[in-house]
Amino acid sequence: DTAVSQTPKYLVTQMGNDKSIKCEQNLGHDTMYWYKQDSKKFLKIMFSYNNKELIINETVPNRFSPKSPDKAHLNLHINSLELGDSAVYFCASSLRLAEETQYFGPGTRLLVL
Amino acid sequence: KQEVTQIPAALSVPEGENLVLNCSFTDSAIYNLQWFRQDPGKGLTSLLLIQSSQREQTSGRLNASLDKSSGRSTLYIAASQPGDSATYLCAVHAGANNLFFGTGTRLTVIP
């Protein structure tokens, strides 16, 4: 029933590790996104992905890479995790680019020790 | 660069009151503006989406307005209830598929 789902819900890991967060949407949407919410609750877009076109926010380190096996999935891979990567990561989707309502997943709380 | 500001940062009202949350943005070249609700430890729930060509949208007790020329939007909540307590975020959709979020208004409705 869940429109946008993410796994895991919580992720605790050591610095230097590589981890992935999975996102799936069952809404039939064409566009998916990843956002980072920092400790001050400020949300920033990291990536948007539409029809195999990836738009990257220029401030995102290249240790972060989204991977889309199909239209319904956009996974986030993070290499060489750093303390500053600790945040809540939200996946979202929309029917098309720009004009449509975005629907958000429940978030993945990442803690890097 | 688009900047989105929300005032106040926190608001407490007694149950039953009507209230207004404010959102301002610096660049009027937007596709749309969206209001979200975020409950503690939870994801975001979309409340209302206003296209750049629209002036307002209504859903139940919620009414959102948009004045693109002045860079402002308001979210009006009528007859507030304790269940309305949450953080309310506005987000502006502007160029290169970017959604710019404000820092939110934390609303507490006191029974």
mmCIF file of C-alpha atoms in Angstrom:
data_model
loop_
_atom_site.group_PDB
_atom_site.id
_atom_site.type_symbol
_atom_site.label_atom_id
_atom_site.label_comp_id
_atom_site.label_asym_id
_atom_site.label_seq_id
_atom_site.Cartn_x
_atom_site.Cartn_y
_atom_site.Cartn_z
ATOM 1 C CA ASP A 1 0.000 0.000 0.000
ATOM 2 C CA THR A 2 2.912 2.348 0.753
ATOM 3 C CA ALA A 3 3.478 4.769 -2.115
ATOM 4 C CA VAL A 4 7.173 5.502 -1.556
ATOM 5 C CA SER A 5 9.159 3.144 0.643
ATOM 6 C CA GLN A 6 12.732 3.213 1.845
ATOM 7 C CA THR A 7 14.952 0.636 3.502
ATOM 8 C CA PRO A 8 16.491 0.568 5.959
ATOM 9 C CA LYS A 9 14.680 2.924 8.301
ATOM 10 C CA TYR A 10 17.769 3.267 10.500
ATOM 11 C CA LEU A 11 21.406 2.774 9.573
ATOM 12 C CA VAL A 12 24.312 3.000 12.011
ATOM 13 C CA THR A 13 27.765 2.446 10.595
ATOM 14 C CA GLN A 14 31.444 3.272 11.003
ATOM 15 C CA MET A 15 33.392 5.937 9.167
ATOM 16 C CA GLY A 16 34.930 4.705 5.953
ATOM 17 C CA ASN A 17 32.271 2.092 5.246
ATOM 18 C CA ASP A 18 30.229 1.876 2.054
ATOM 19 C CA LYS A 19 26.457 1.664 2.407
ATOM 20 C CA SER A 20 23.307 1.721 0.294
ATOM 21 C CA ILE A 21 19.792 2.947 0.895
ATOM 22 C CA LYS A 22 16.988 1.546 -1.228
ATOM 23 C CA CYS A 23 13.929 3.387 -2.487
ATOM 24 C CA GLU A 24 10.905 2.068 -4.312
ATOM 25 C CA GLN A 25 7.742 3.790 -5.528
ATOM 26 C CA ASN A 26 4.602 2.046 -6.691
ATOM 27 C CA LEU A 27 2.925 5.166 -8.069
ATOM 28 C CA GLY A 28 4.042 4.713 -11.660
ATOM 29 C CA HIS A 29 5.943 7.982 -11.486
ATOM 30 C CA ASP A 30 8.643 8.919 -13.979
ATOM 31 C CA THR A 31 10.841 10.976 -11.703
ATOM 32 C CA MET A 32 12.549 10.118 -8.431
ATOM 33 C CA TYR A 33 14.632 12.204 -6.056
ATOM 34 C CA TRP A 34 16.968 11.988 -3.099
ATOM 35 C CA TYR A 35 17.032 14.643 -0.382
ATOM 36 C CA LYS A 36 19.220 15.140 2.669
ATOM 37 C CA GLN A 37 17.807 16.646 5.864
ATOM 38 C CA ASP A 38 20.527 17.903 8.166
ATOM 39 C CA SER A 39 20.504 18.318 11.940
ATOM 40 C CA LYS A 40 18.876 21.733 11.592
ATOM 41 C CA LYS A 41 16.007 20.060 9.714
ATOM 42 C CA PHE A 42 16.917 21.815 6.484
ATOM 43 C CA LEU A 43 16.084 19.756 3.381
ATOM 44 C CA LYS A 44 18.321 19.885 0.326
ATOM 45 C CA ILE A 45 17.882 18.090 -2.950
ATOM 46 C CA MET A 46 20.747 15.787 -3.880
ATOM 47 C CA PHE A 47 19.631 14.136 -7.121
ATOM 48 C CA SER A 48 16.720 13.889 -9.452
ATOM 49 C CA TYR A 49 16.392 11.057 -11.983
ATOM 50 C CA ASN A 50 13.994 11.035 -14.914
ATOM 51 C CA ASN A 51 14.005 8.674 -17.901
ATOM 52 C CA LYS A 52 17.660 7.803 -17.377
ATOM 53 C CA GLU A 53 18.609 11.451 -17.059
ATOM 54 C CA LEU A 54 20.370 12.259 -13.832
ATOM 55 C CA ILE A 55 20.510 15.785 -12.500
ATOM 56 C CA ILE A 56 23.015 16.225 -9.728
ATOM 57 C CA ASN A 57 23.156 19.011 -7.198
ATOM 58 C CA GLU A 58 26.660 20.394 -7.624
ATOM 59 C CA THR A 59 27.286 20.442 -3.876
ATOM 60 C CA VAL A 60 26.895 16.680 -3.501
ATOM 61 C CA PRO A 61 30.243 14.852 -3.085
ATOM 62 C CA ASN A 62 30.976 12.202 -5.697
ATOM 63 C CA ARG A 63 31.046 9.620 -2.898
ATOM 64 C CA PHE A 64 27.268 9.654 -3.340
ATOM 65 C CA SER A 65 25.879 7.904 -6.386
ATOM 66 C CA PRO A 66 22.279 7.077 -7.272
ATOM 67 C CA LYS A 67 21.531 3.879 -9.152
ATOM 68 C CA SER A 68 18.238 3.142 -10.883
ATOM 69 C CA PRO A 69 17.715 -0.499 -11.907
ATOM 70 C CA ASP A 70 14.251 0.395 -13.226
ATOM 71 C CA LYS A 71 11.729 3.228 -13.170
ATOM 72 C CA ALA A 72 10.311 2.223 -9.806
ATOM 73 C CA HIS A 73 13.623 2.182 -7.939
ATOM 74 C CA LEU A 74 16.307 4.728 -7.160
ATOM 75 C CA ASN A 75 18.929 3.497 -4.716
ATOM 76 C CA LEU A 76 21.530 5.687 -3.054
ATOM 77 C CA HIS A 77 25.081 4.389 -2.659
ATOM 78 C CA ILE A 78 27.495 6.133 -0.365
ATOM 79 C CA ASN A 79 31.208 5.330 -0.378
ATOM 80 C CA SER A 80 33.746 6.085 2.331
ATOM 81 C CA LEU A 81 31.198 7.400 4.797
ATOM 82 C CA GLU A 82 32.144 10.475 6.824
ATOM 83 C CA LEU A 83 30.814 11.848 10.100
ATOM 84 C CA GLY A 84 29.163 14.720 8.245
ATOM 85 C CA ASP A 85 27.061 12.296 6.245
ATOM 86 C CA SER A 86 24.939 11.660 9.343
ATOM 87 C CA ALA A 87 21.472 12.920 8.459
ATOM 88 C CA VAL A 88 18.042 11.778 7.412
ATOM 89 C CA TYR A 89 17.818 10.867 3.745
ATOM 90 C CA PHE A 90 14.468 11.095 1.996
ATOM 91 C CA CYS A 91 13.472 9.577 -1.284
ATOM 92 C CA ALA A 92 10.634 11.144 -3.271
ATOM 93 C CA SER A 93 8.860 10.714 -6.572
ATOM 94 C CA SER A 94 6.647 12.724 -8.900
ATOM 95 C CA LEU A 95 4.722 11.941 -12.053
ATOM 96 C CA ARG A 96 6.820 14.226 -14.195
ATOM 97 C CA LEU A 97 9.545 16.768 -13.770
ATOM 98 C CA ALA A 98 8.895 20.099 -12.129
ATOM 99 C CA GLU A 99 5.147 20.497 -12.329
ATOM 100 C CA GLU A 100 3.871 17.748 -10.122
ATOM 101 C CA THR A 101 3.399 17.072 -6.450
ATOM 102 C CA GLN A 102 6.288 15.181 -4.917
ATOM 103 C CA TYR A 103 5.545 12.254 -2.632
ATOM 104 C CA PHE A 104 8.080 11.450 0.042
ATOM 105 C CA GLY A 105 9.232 8.247 1.659
ATOM 106 C CA PRO A 106 9.482 7.899 5.454
ATOM 107 C CA GLY A 107 13.198 8.663 5.525
ATOM 108 C CA THR A 108 16.341 6.737 6.457
ATOM 109 C CA ARG A 109 18.169 7.918 9.546
ATOM 110 C CA LEU A 110 21.889 7.470 8.955
ATOM 111 C CA LEU A 111 24.357 7.756 11.822
ATOM 112 C CA VAL A 112 28.059 7.555 11.071
ATOM 113 C CA LEU A 113 30.266 6.838 14.080
ATOM 114 C CA LYS B 1 19.987 31.743 -5.983
ATOM 115 C CA GLN B 2 16.573 30.860 -4.565
ATOM 116 C CA GLU B 3 16.174 31.261 -0.811
ATOM 117 C CA VAL B 4 13.058 30.274 1.090
ATOM 118 C CA THR B 5 12.231 31.675 4.505
ATOM 119 C CA GLN B 6 9.462 30.712 6.890
ATOM 120 C CA ILE B 7 8.217 32.862 9.727
ATOM 121 C CA PRO B 8 7.626 32.219 12.549
ATOM 122 C CA ALA B 9 9.984 29.349 13.343
ATOM 123 C CA ALA B 10 7.613 28.132 16.036
ATOM 124 C CA LEU B 11 4.009 28.866 16.894
ATOM 125 C CA SER B 12 1.734 27.766 19.751
ATOM 126 C CA VAL B 13 -1.994 28.324 19.589
ATOM 127 C CA PRO B 14 -4.985 27.112 21.603
ATOM 128 C CA GLU B 15 -7.255 24.580 19.969
ATOM 129 C CA GLY B 16 -9.926 26.084 17.753
ATOM 130 C CA GLU B 17 -7.957 29.116 16.643
ATOM 131 C CA ASN B 18 -7.397 30.022 13.031
ATOM 132 C CA LEU B 19 -3.761 30.587 12.109
ATOM 133 C CA VAL B 20 -1.525 31.652 9.256
ATOM 134 C CA LEU B 21 1.925 30.369 8.392
ATOM 135 C CA ASN B 22 4.137 32.464 6.161
ATOM 136 C CA CYS B 23 6.612 31.559 3.458
ATOM 137 C CA SER B 24 8.693 33.937 1.355
ATOM 138 C CA PHE B 25 11.038 33.270 -1.539
ATOM 139 C CA THR B 26 13.557 35.466 -3.288
ATOM 140 C CA ASP B 27 13.194 34.494 -6.954
ATOM 141 C CA SER B 28 9.725 34.656 -8.481
ATOM 142 C CA ALA B 29 10.673 32.406 -11.416
ATOM 143 C CA ILE B 30 9.074 29.297 -10.000
ATOM 144 C CA TYR B 31 7.088 26.381 -11.409
ATOM 145 C CA ASN B 32 5.045 25.819 -8.285
ATOM 146 C CA LEU B 33 5.016 25.983 -4.507
ATOM 147 C CA GLN B 34 4.216 23.069 -2.251
ATOM 148 C CA TRP B 35 3.298 22.922 1.433
ATOM 149 C CA PHE B 36 4.294 19.850 3.431
ATOM 150 C CA ARG B 37 3.708 18.574 6.909
ATOM 151 C CA GLN B 38 6.395 16.690 8.830
ATOM 152 C CA ASP B 39 5.608 14.828 12.017
ATOM 153 C CA PRO B 40 8.474 14.136 14.468
ATOM 154 C CA GLY B 41 10.637 11.300 13.203
ATOM 155 C CA LYS B 42 8.483 10.849 10.130
ATOM 156 C CA GLY B 43 8.595 11.676 6.451
ATOM 157 C CA LEU B 44 6.930 14.532 4.634
ATOM 158 C CA THR B 45 3.285 14.573 3.671
ATOM 159 C CA SER B 46 2.262 16.810 0.820
ATOM 160 C CA LEU B 47 -0.631 19.100 1.779
ATOM 161 C CA LEU B 48 -1.170 21.470 -1.117
ATOM 162 C CA LEU B 49 0.487 22.294 -4.422
ATOM 163 C CA ILE B 50 -0.032 25.669 -6.073
ATOM 164 C CA GLN B 51 1.051 26.081 -9.671
ATOM 165 C CA SER B 52 2.738 29.357 -10.583
ATOM 166 C CA SER B 53 -0.353 30.403 -12.544
ATOM 167 C CA GLN B 54 -2.680 29.868 -9.573
ATOM 168 C CA ARG B 55 -3.479 32.174 -6.657
ATOM 169 C CA GLU B 56 -4.722 29.659 -4.121
ATOM 170 C CA GLN B 57 -5.585 26.059 -3.349
ATOM 171 C CA THR B 58 -7.907 24.640 -0.725
ATOM 172 C CA SER B 59 -8.103 21.258 0.938
ATOM 173 C CA GLY B 60 -10.456 20.828 3.859
ATOM 174 C CA ARG B 61 -9.456 23.246 6.620
ATOM 175 C CA LEU B 62 -6.330 24.280 4.739
ATOM 176 C CA ASN B 63 -6.017 27.143 2.307
ATOM 177 C CA ALA B 64 -2.758 28.120 0.643
ATOM 178 C CA SER B 65 -2.255 31.334 -1.297
ATOM 179 C CA LEU B 66 0.489 32.373 -3.655
ATOM 180 C CA ASP B 67 1.594 35.856 -4.645
ATOM 181 C CA LYS B 68 4.422 35.209 -7.051
ATOM 182 C CA SER B 69 5.226 38.842 -7.728
ATOM 183 C CA SER B 70 5.886 39.563 -4.074
ATOM 184 C CA GLY B 71 7.477 36.182 -3.425
ATOM 185 C CA ARG B 72 5.037 35.124 -0.733
ATOM 186 C CA SER B 73 2.796 32.260 0.183
ATOM 187 C CA THR B 74 0.599 31.702 3.194
ATOM 188 C CA LEU B 75 -0.929 28.562 4.644
ATOM 189 C CA TYR B 76 -4.148 29.230 6.498
ATOM 190 C CA ILE B 77 -5.390 26.582 8.929
ATOM 191 C CA ALA B 78 -8.938 26.989 10.153
ATOM 192 C CA ALA B 79 -10.233 25.736 13.487
ATOM 193 C CA SER B 80 -6.920 24.219 14.536
ATOM 194 C CA GLN B 81 -6.844 20.836 16.271
ATOM 195 C CA PRO B 82 -4.168 19.125 18.414
ATOM 196 C CA GLY B 83 -3.632 16.695 15.539
ATOM 197 C CA ASP B 84 -2.415 19.633 13.430
ATOM 198 C CA SER B 85 0.701 19.851 15.615
ATOM 199 C CA ALA B 86 3.672 19.241 13.327
ATOM 200 C CA THR B 87 6.350 21.091 11.408
ATOM 201 C CA TYR B 88 5.074 22.752 8.253
ATOM 202 C CA LEU B 89 7.456 23.208 5.366
ATOM 203 C CA CYS B 90 7.030 25.177 2.206
ATOM 204 C CA ALA B 91 9.064 24.310 -0.853
ATOM 205 C CA VAL B 92 9.511 26.190 -4.093
ATOM 206 C CA HIS B 93 10.053 24.308 -7.324
ATOM 207 C CA ALA B 94 12.455 26.287 -9.468
ATOM 208 C CA GLY B 95 14.829 25.634 -12.369
ATOM 209 C CA ALA B 96 16.824 22.469 -13.079
ATOM 210 C CA ASN B 97 14.296 20.410 -11.223
ATOM 211 C CA ASN B 98 15.194 21.814 -7.843
ATOM 212 C CA LEU B 99 12.904 21.937 -4.849
ATOM 213 C CA PHE B 100 14.052 24.593 -2.382
ATOM 214 C CA PHE B 101 12.777 24.099 1.143
ATOM 215 C CA GLY B 102 12.230 26.585 3.923
ATOM 216 C CA THR B 103 13.364 25.710 7.433
ATOM 217 C CA GLY B 104 9.822 25.130 8.591
ATOM 218 C CA THR B 105 7.391 26.378 11.201
ATOM 219 C CA ARG B 106 6.884 24.122 14.215
ATOM 220 C CA LEU B 107 3.216 24.334 15.152
ATOM 221 C CA THR B 108 1.824 23.258 18.525
ATOM 222 C CA VAL B 109 -1.926 23.260 19.037
ATOM 223 C CA ILE B 110 -2.743 23.200 22.734
ATOM 224 C CA PRO B 111 -5.855 21.254 23.746
#
